[in-house]
Amino acid sequence: MCLVLALAVTVSFPVIAALAPAVTRITVAGLPLTLIVLGFAFYPVLLAIGWFYNRQARQLEARFTDLVDPPGRAGRPPDA
Amino acid sequence: MPDASIGAIAFVTLLTIVVGARGIRVARTPDDFMVAARQVPPALNAAAISGEYLSAASFLGIAGLVVSQGLGSLWYSVGYTAGYLVLLLLVAAPLRRFGAYTIPDFAAGRLGSRGLRQTATVLVLIIGTFYLLPQMKGAGITLQAVLGTPYWVGVATLGVVVSCNIAMGGMKGITFVQCFQYWLKLCAIGIPAAVLLIATGHDSARNISPDQAPVFTSATVVSVPLATDFTLTRPAEVTVTGLLDRRSLAGQTVRLCACRHSAGAGTTLGFRAGAPVPVSLAMAPSSAQSWDSAFLTSGTDGAHPLAATYGVIVATFFGAIGLPHILVRFYTNPDGEAARRTTLIVVLLLSTFYLFPAMLGVLARLHAPQLYMSTDSDSIVLALPSLLLPGLPGEMLAALVAAGAFAAFLSTSSGLLVSVAGALSHDFMNRGVSAFRWCAVAAGVFATTAALLINRFSLALLVGWAFAIAASSFCPLMVLGIWWRGLTRVGAAAGIVVGGGSCLAAILATMVGAAHGGWGAVLLGQPAIWTVPLAFAVMIVVSLATKRTVPSNVGQVMLRMHLPEALSRGNAPAYRAGIR
């Protein structure tokens, strides 16, 4: 799911730029949009996706562990 | 003038040799990493990965391409970072749980085949060599810019230093050194970028606006170091001393037409404020698209920019998974969860670093348009500080940049050479220490020689090609190996050979100049767009055709890769025995 989101975000920008060249003419505070998107804005998005994925994966693995091997059962320390 | 730079380069080189000499053990043996495992916290490990990863392309190549080809070149820095996000999503945790140190290890452990292992080793050698070449080129042009030595001197210097250092047993997987290298590189590019930004302000936004050919914002004298052909977009009055268009002039002012001119070595051209910036033919973008376009044109003669952009996106996003010198670091994570945390921190560290090449590229475009007369876009970052900030501060910054660049070549090429020599000696020769040393020297000599031939390709393009080969061979192997039970050894080998082979063939064809413009240039110059899907398809189809040979232990291996440590801790010794 995160992979799809990540690919969708990155893959869409060139398509937008190709279909509507006017988009790349936009300037924000004197800087072209292309610079803002490719130079700065992509990185927080990548980080957010990674952070979200890590949280989901951790929760999923914890739930799975509890399901297979409930805490407090013999042979498994409750803190694991 | 270059004294400070020489000192800084010598210091970095010496530091690397001394630190390397202290670790007198050879090769990355599994045991070294077993010791490091469970002790390396994610933040330190992430800095080490980033330190080894940030190479000549990141340090010099991207900013240079931004100046010469336009903002679309920033796709390289986005892709180099996003590669780690894809690595995080697809392979980080299962790979750590599997416990392989190298990609051939993974291939052999997952599918249990010696032939497949050797196929993978050959690919490691090819990718490693492709990645080594730009590092050598970077060293060549850095010494050229700082000392004025011929190109081959820098190439040979790096080749000798790195080969000897590794042959003598230095530069094994010292996490702390690579970690230090990251912070050195960040400072060496971040401090100059910040200082130059403050020093120059942003008053001349004109050169950045769409569809404007760059102009001189103040009267500027441009000196031409080597004989260069250049073009002007508008006629201009220029004060010329030296040889221009086969005429010898001594300070006369002449009116030059908006056409092609040739300047001799040592000629100086004085331009007035508002005059158009001359663009050397070596630097001119090959297509007419504007500088602020979101597309990338490098390596494809400017044809079909959208397809070329997707070619680079596919190569860089999926290439990081298959790089031979990065994977081994994931084993120093204590567990799968830590591997995921480490990867996320790598994304953060790389994001921080890549803000600065973009900044330097834009600054160069704004304030130092005379750089368009340089013959190689990759030396722009080195020349920028002293152009924008004359005097001692500029020299200090230039020294810092040169030192950071050399740190980049040293750390990346050391990591690569260790991987290449390790693979070579482990799989094709007797596994002794002397075999490893000879392999290191041989690989170093080969890369040095080859680097003398590839001077005309930009650094980012060359590194992008290494990513393309990795993405079309190892990426399908890792992704399918981790997520699909049906993969067979025949299928994996076929996918690696067809994908990696066709990608390599396309790149070699581009290098010898087989395609000029049109779809041919795009499909050969940025081949990942078709070779990656091809490799996946071949791997899946052949695996389905050879269904009977699915390894019998596939369930067990899958369980090991995907089961959280909390559940598998008790079985650890049993599955370790299965790998080696």
CSV table of C-alpha atoms in Angstrom, one decimal, chain A residues 1-4 8 12 19-20 29-30 32 38-39 41-43 49 52 58-59 64 69-70 72-74 79:
chain,number,residue,atom,x,y,z
A,1,MET,CA,0.0,0.0,0.0
A,2,CYS,CA,2.8,2.4,1.0
A,3,LEU,CA,4.7,1.4,-2.2
A,4,VAL,CA,1.7,2.2,-4.3
A,8,ALA,CA,1.9,7.4,-7.3
A,12,SER,CA,2.6,11.6,-11.2
A,19,LEU,CA,0.1,17.2,-19.8
A,20,ALA,CA,0.1,20.8,-18.5
A,29,ALA,CA,8.5,33.7,-4.3
A,30,GLY,CA,10.6,33.9,-7.5
A,32,PRO,CA,10.3,28.0,-10.3
A,38,LEU,CA,12.3,18.4,-7.0
A,39,GLY,CA,14.8,20.3,-4.8
A,41,ALA,CA,9.3,19.2,-1.4
A,42,PHE,CA,9.9,15.6,-2.3
A,43,TYR,CA,12.0,14.7,0.7
A,49,ILE,CA,5.7,7.6,3.8
A,52,PHE,CA,4.1,5.7,8.4
A,58,ARG,CA,5.7,-2.5,13.9
A,59,GLN,CA,2.1,-2.6,15.0
A,64,PHE,CA,0.8,-11.1,15.0
A,69,ASP,CA,2.1,-16.5,21.0
A,70,PRO,CA,-0.1,-14.7,23.6
A,72,GLY,CA,2.3,-14.7,29.6
A,73,ARG,CA,2.2,-18.2,28.1
A,74,ALA,CA,4.9,-20.5,29.3
A,79,ASP,CA,8.0,-8.3,27.6
